[in-house]
Tab-separated table of C-alpha atoms and ligand atoms in Angstrom:
chain	number	residue	atom	x	y	z
A	255	UNK	CA	95.096	151.035	87.618
A	256	UNK	CA	94.163	147.378	87.080
A	257	UNK	CA	96.977	144.813	87.355
A	258	UNK	CA	97.937	142.743	84.307
A	259	UNK	CA	96.289	139.355	84.054
A	260	UNK	CA	98.567	136.530	85.087
A	261	UNK	CA	98.432	132.816	85.629
A	262	UNK	CA	97.627	132.026	89.347
A	263	UNK	CA	100.665	131.445	91.675
A	264	UNK	CA	100.003	127.719	91.671
A	265	UNK	CA	100.044	127.548	87.877
A	266	UNK	CA	103.241	129.779	87.802
A	267	UNK	CA	105.049	127.683	90.404
A	268	UNK	CA	104.146	124.369	88.885
A	269	UNK	CA	105.163	125.573	85.370
A	270	UNK	CA	108.707	126.338	86.522
A	271	UNK	CA	108.970	123.219	88.748
A	272	UNK	CA	108.067	121.093	85.639
A	273	UNK	CA	110.704	123.105	83.602
A	274	UNK	CA	113.367	122.250	86.333
A	275	UNK	CA	112.431	118.586	86.590
A	276	UNK	CA	112.503	118.146	82.892
A	277	UNK	CA	115.935	119.844	82.713
A	278	UNK	CA	117.258	117.445	85.405
A	279	UNK	CA	115.817	114.398	83.652
A	280	UNK	CA	117.306	115.349	80.383
A	281	UNK	CA	120.738	116.385	81.674
A	282	UNK	CA	121.041	113.172	83.759
A	283	UNK	CA	120.158	110.880	80.821
A	284	UNK	CA	122.385	112.736	78.435
A	285	UNK	CA	125.543	112.592	80.492
A	286	UNK	CA	124.925	108.946	81.508
A	287	UNK	CA	126.332	107.850	78.203
A	288	UNK	CA	129.685	109.270	79.213
A	289	UNK	CA	130.099	106.513	81.811
A	290	UNK	CA	130.771	102.847	81.105
A	291	UNK	CA	127.928	100.340	81.194
A	292	UNK	CA	127.476	98.845	84.655
A	293	UNK	CA	129.241	101.754	86.391
A	294	UNK	CA	127.901	103.154	89.635
A	295	UNK	CA	127.737	106.677	88.092
A	296	UNK	CA	125.554	105.373	85.314
A	297	UNK	CA	123.065	103.729	87.809
A	298	UNK	CA	122.968	106.834	89.877
A	299	UNK	CA	122.210	109.083	86.826
A	300	UNK	CA	119.519	106.661	85.590
A	301	UNK	CA	117.962	106.798	89.138
A	302	UNK	CA	118.126	110.663	88.951
A	303	UNK	CA	116.448	110.519	85.438
A	304	UNK	CA	113.653	108.331	86.800
A	305	UNK	CA	113.178	110.482	89.917
A	306	UNK	CA	112.982	113.769	88.079
A	307	UNK	CA	110.844	112.220	85.206
A	308	UNK	CA	108.291	110.738	87.746
A	309	UNK	CA	108.339	114.198	89.477
A	310	UNK	CA	107.203	115.635	86.149
A	311	UNK	CA	104.233	113.199	86.091
A	312	UNK	CA	103.215	114.058	89.698
A	313	UNK	CA	103.582	117.824	88.971
A	314	UNK	CA	101.550	117.489	85.714
A	315	UNK	CA	98.729	115.790	87.704
A	316	UNK	CA	98.644	118.670	90.070
A	317	UNK	CA	98.970	121.060	87.167
A	318	UNK	CA	96.016	119.675	85.317
A	319	UNK	CA	93.874	119.913	88.420
A	320	UNK	CA	95.076	123.503	88.975
A	321	UNK	CA	94.281	124.346	85.269
A	322	UNK	CA	90.790	122.987	85.589
A	323	UNK	CA	90.283	124.658	89.039
A	324	UNK	CA	91.691	128.086	88.294
A	325	UNK	CA	91.058	130.671	85.513
A	326	UNK	CA	93.755	131.117	82.943
A	327	UNK	CA	94.342	134.673	81.767
A	328	UNK	CA	92.739	135.707	78.394
A	329	UNK	CA	95.008	135.119	75.416
A	330	UNK	CA	97.245	138.097	74.444
A	331	UNK	CA	96.100	139.891	71.191
A	332	UNK	CA	97.348	137.930	68.085
A	333	UNK	CA	96.000	136.629	64.889
A	334	UNK	CA	93.643	133.711	65.077
A	335	UNK	CA	96.246	131.429	63.395
A	336	UNK	CA	98.926	132.550	66.079
A	337	UNK	CA	96.481	131.898	68.867
A	338	UNK	CA	95.603	128.482	67.493
A	339	UNK	CA	99.345	127.542	67.170
A	340	UNK	CA	99.942	128.640	70.722
A	341	UNK	CA	97.041	126.581	72.059
A	342	UNK	CA	98.166	123.537	70.066
A	343	UNK	CA	101.685	123.871	71.328
A	344	UNK	CA	100.439	124.072	74.979
A	345	UNK	CA	98.178	120.936	74.328
A	346	UNK	CA	101.120	119.025	72.825
A	347	UNK	CA	103.246	120.030	75.840
A	348	UNK	CA	100.708	118.658	78.324
A	349	UNK	CA	100.478	115.391	76.267
A	350	UNK	CA	104.285	115.005	76.160
A	351	UNK	CA	104.757	115.812	79.864
A	352	UNK	CA	102.286	113.118	80.828
A	353	UNK	CA	103.125	110.645	78.004
A	354	UNK	CA	106.811	110.615	78.292
A	355	UNK	CA	107.002	109.601	82.070
A	356	UNK	CA	104.241	107.008	81.500
A	357	UNK	CA	106.124	105.437	78.525
A	358	UNK	CA	109.376	105.493	80.548
A	359	UNK	CA	107.593	103.664	83.319
A	360	UNK	CA	106.167	101.056	81.082
A	361	UNK	CA	109.405	100.518	79.226
A	362	UNK	CA	110.935	99.353	82.545
A	363	UNK	CA	107.861	97.671	84.193
A	364	UNK	CA	106.983	95.608	81.140
A	365	UNK	CA	110.603	94.444	80.982
A	366	UNK	CA	110.440	93.246	84.613
A	367	UNK	CA	112.986	95.938	85.585
A	368	UNK	CA	112.700	98.062	88.819
A	369	UNK	CA	111.381	101.502	89.078
A	370	UNK	CA	113.847	103.589	91.158
A	371	UNK	CA	112.289	106.935	92.179
A	372	UNK	CA	114.401	108.551	95.053
A	373	UNK	CA	116.486	105.444	95.322
A	374	UNK	CA	113.733	103.142	96.003
A	375	UNK	CA	113.367	99.750	94.185
A	376	UNK	CA	109.796	99.279	93.191
A	377	UNK	CA	108.309	96.427	91.076
A	378	UNK	CA	105.118	97.122	89.245
A	379	UNK	CA	102.829	94.189	89.153
A	380	UNK	CA	102.486	94.182	85.256
A	381	UNK	CA	102.626	91.013	83.148
A	382	UNK	CA	105.998	90.859	81.255
A	383	UNK	CA	105.947	91.770	77.580
A	384	UNK	CA	109.405	92.309	76.144
A	385	UNK	CA	108.118	93.475	72.814
A	386	UNK	CA	105.792	95.988	74.312
A	387	UNK	CA	108.510	97.132	76.675
A	388	UNK	CA	110.713	97.650	73.704
A	389	UNK	CA	108.035	99.528	71.784
A	390	UNK	CA	107.387	101.826	74.801
A	391	UNK	CA	111.221	102.507	74.994
A	392	UNK	CA	111.412	103.346	71.272
A	393	UNK	CA	108.562	105.680	71.546
A	394	UNK	CA	109.977	107.268	74.711
A	395	UNK	CA	113.276	107.886	72.902
A	396	UNK	CA	111.626	109.319	69.759
A	397	UNK	CA	109.344	111.302	72.032
A	398	UNK	CA	112.420	112.942	73.582
A	399	UNK	CA	113.331	114.411	70.222
A	400	UNK	CA	109.782	115.722	69.988
A	401	UNK	CA	110.190	117.193	73.561
A	402	UNK	CA	113.356	119.052	72.511
A	403	UNK	CA	111.682	120.549	69.295
A	404	UNK	CA	108.351	121.619	70.860
A	405	UNK	CA	109.979	122.879	74.213
A	406	UNK	CA	112.565	124.763	71.961
A	407	UNK	CA	109.820	126.348	69.905
A	408	UNK	CA	107.701	127.234	72.939
A	409	UNK	CA	110.709	128.862	74.713
A	410	UNK	CA	111.652	130.643	71.565
A	411	UNK	CA	108.131	132.053	71.187
A	412	UNK	CA	108.191	133.242	74.822
A	413	UNK	CA	111.471	135.052	74.252
A	414	UNK	CA	110.252	136.508	70.920
A	415	UNK	CA	107.206	137.909	72.812
A	416	UNK	CA	109.590	139.354	75.553
A	417	UNK	CA	112.255	140.883	73.385
A	418	UNK	CA	110.657	141.543	69.944
A	419	UNK	CA	107.067	142.108	70.532
A	420	UNK	CA	107.630	143.465	74.060
A	421	UNK	CA	104.072	142.429	75.031
A	422	UNK	CA	104.863	141.396	78.535
A	423	UNK	CA	103.560	137.884	77.881
A	424	UNK	CA	106.426	136.229	79.807
A	425	UNK	CA	105.336	138.083	82.831
A	426	UNK	CA	102.093	136.276	82.928
A	427	UNK	CA	104.115	133.148	83.846
A	428	UNK	CA	106.530	134.786	86.261
B	650	LIG	C1	109.262	114.279	81.177
B	650	LIG	C2	109.922	113.195	81.569
B	650	LIG	C3	111.004	112.306	80.749
B	650	LIG	C4	111.854	112.878	79.806
B	650	LIG	C5	111.737	114.278	79.074
B	650	LIG	C6	112.648	111.861	79.323
B	650	LIG	C7	113.585	111.904	78.432
B	650	LIG	C8	114.436	110.855	78.016
B	650	LIG	C9	115.582	110.931	77.056
B	650	LIG	C10	115.949	112.339	76.441
B	650	LIG	C11	116.148	109.774	77.032
B	650	LIG	C12	117.366	109.343	76.158
B	650	LIG	C13	116.815	109.078	74.776
B	650	LIG	C14	118.012	108.576	73.866
B	650	LIG	O1	118.950	108.051	74.354
B	650	LIG	O2	117.684	108.488	72.601
B	650	LIG	C15	115.396	108.748	77.868
B	650	LIG	C16	115.689	107.518	77.948
B	650	LIG	C17	115.015	106.746	78.847
B	650	LIG	N1	114.124	106.981	79.760
B	650	LIG	FE1	113.301	108.836	80.018
B	650	LIG	N2	112.393	110.767	80.149
B	650	LIG	C18	111.399	111.143	81.016
B	650	LIG	C19	110.954	110.213	82.001
B	650	LIG	C20	111.267	108.935	82.237
B	650	LIG	C21	110.786	108.074	83.412
B	650	LIG	C22	109.749	108.643	84.462
B	650	LIG	C23	111.263	106.942	83.287
B	650	LIG	C24	111.069	105.547	84.064
B	650	LIG	C25	110.550	105.642	85.311
B	650	LIG	C26	112.164	106.883	82.079
B	650	LIG	C27	112.913	105.818	81.607
B	650	LIG	C28	113.728	105.951	80.523
B	650	LIG	C29	114.350	104.774	80.024
B	650	LIG	C30	114.167	103.308	80.449
B	650	LIG	C31	115.292	105.222	78.894
B	650	LIG	C32	116.176	104.370	78.127
B	650	LIG	C33	117.606	104.458	78.805
B	650	LIG	C34	118.626	103.590	78.083
B	650	LIG	O3	118.415	102.324	78.286
B	650	LIG	O4	119.472	104.166	77.421
B	650	LIG	N3	112.140	108.186	81.536
B	650	LIG	N4	114.408	109.507	78.484
B	651	LIG	C1	109.979	121.681	79.883
B	651	LIG	C2	109.689	123.009	79.445
B	651	LIG	C3	108.314	123.651	79.343
B	651	LIG	C4	107.066	123.064	79.441
B	651	LIG	C5	106.658	121.588	79.502
B	651	LIG	C6	106.144	124.119	79.402
B	651	LIG	C7	104.740	124.149	79.308
B	651	LIG	C8	103.836	125.005	79.202
B	651	LIG	C9	102.436	124.902	79.071
B	651	LIG	C10	101.696	123.624	78.935
B	651	LIG	C11	101.929	126.187	79.062
B	651	LIG	C12	100.364	126.606	78.882
B	651	LIG	C13	99.858	126.716	80.302
B	651	LIG	C14	98.406	126.791	80.215
B	651	LIG	O1	97.636	127.593	79.578
B	651	LIG	O2	97.896	125.833	80.892
B	651	LIG	C15	102.918	127.092	79.164
B	651	LIG	C16	102.867	128.574	79.152
B	651	LIG	C17	103.834	129.337	79.173
B	651	LIG	N1	105.276	128.997	79.136
B	651	LIG	FE1	106.035	127.277	79.219
B	651	LIG	N2	106.892	125.368	79.195
B	651	LIG	C18	108.208	125.043	79.281
B	651	LIG	C19	109.297	125.967	79.251
B	651	LIG	C20	109.134	127.339	79.111
B	651	LIG	C21	110.217	128.223	78.954
B	651	LIG	C22	111.762	127.804	78.989
B	651	LIG	C23	109.640	129.538	78.998
B	651	LIG	C24	110.363	130.752	78.847
B	651	LIG	C25	111.409	131.154	78.144
B	651	LIG	C26	108.203	129.345	79.030
B	651	LIG	C27	107.248	130.319	79.060
B	651	LIG	C28	105.869	130.210	79.060
B	651	LIG	C29	104.925	131.415	79.018
B	651	LIG	C30	105.382	132.788	79.046
B	651	LIG	C31	103.747	130.816	79.031
B	651	LIG	C32	102.435	131.620	79.143
B	651	LIG	C33	101.939	131.783	77.761
B	651	LIG	C34	100.649	132.426	77.492
B	651	LIG	O3	100.334	133.334	78.454
B	651	LIG	O4	99.906	132.251	76.610
B	651	LIG	N3	108.004	128.020	79.141
B	651	LIG	N4	104.173	126.421	79.230
């Protein structure tokens, strides 16, 4: 019997590592607001946010290379419209997972603030531009809402396949 088509082990590992890193980035930044401005806890949580967010970027670079270098399984049967929506959603997720960390990075660097992955204190040699920094921060914050919506729809679709359609789609990514 032929085994079911799956994403490669590299693609599967990278998918769940990205999910984990996004979860850490989001939880860290959301609980940051419970602590007073200037507190050590706030600074530590912001460092965790940046570390996890920049890890998403690094993992996405590997993921894009892996995606180009390996064969994705053929799409599961579905109407052309459903297939199109799935492809579009995946495309939007790729754009968000690269765009969000880059915008976060720019929001800090263009304002002359340090970047602190893993507790380091790095300064990017970019010309200061407060209004561009502000714009990057605004888009980053609005982008976060889009991340919540698109990831929510994507996860709901995966669970719909698993529990309602029972077409074993989730197993392609496990
Ligand atoms: C996939 C990666 C990332 C996601 C999903 C993400 C998500 C978020 C979210 C949900 C917020 C809070 C938005 C709000 O309060 O309205 C935020 C704020 C922020 N993020 Fe990110 N972020 C990511 C990566 C990064 C990276 C890599 C950096 C910088 C190196 C960064 C810098 C910032 C900054 C400066 C803020 C504003 C914090 C404040 O002043 O309150 N983010 N991000
Ligand atoms: C931050 C969260 C997530 C991101 C950024 C993300 C991103 C992606 C992307 C870009 C793909 C397309 C892979 C490709 O063809 O190159 C994908 C596929 C997939 N994801 Fe996610 N995902 C996330 C969370 C989840 C969750 C929570 C689940 C399960 C509940 C899930 C289940 C799947 C499945 C089953 C596939 C394969 C779909 C297929 O075979 O057509 N993902 N994901």
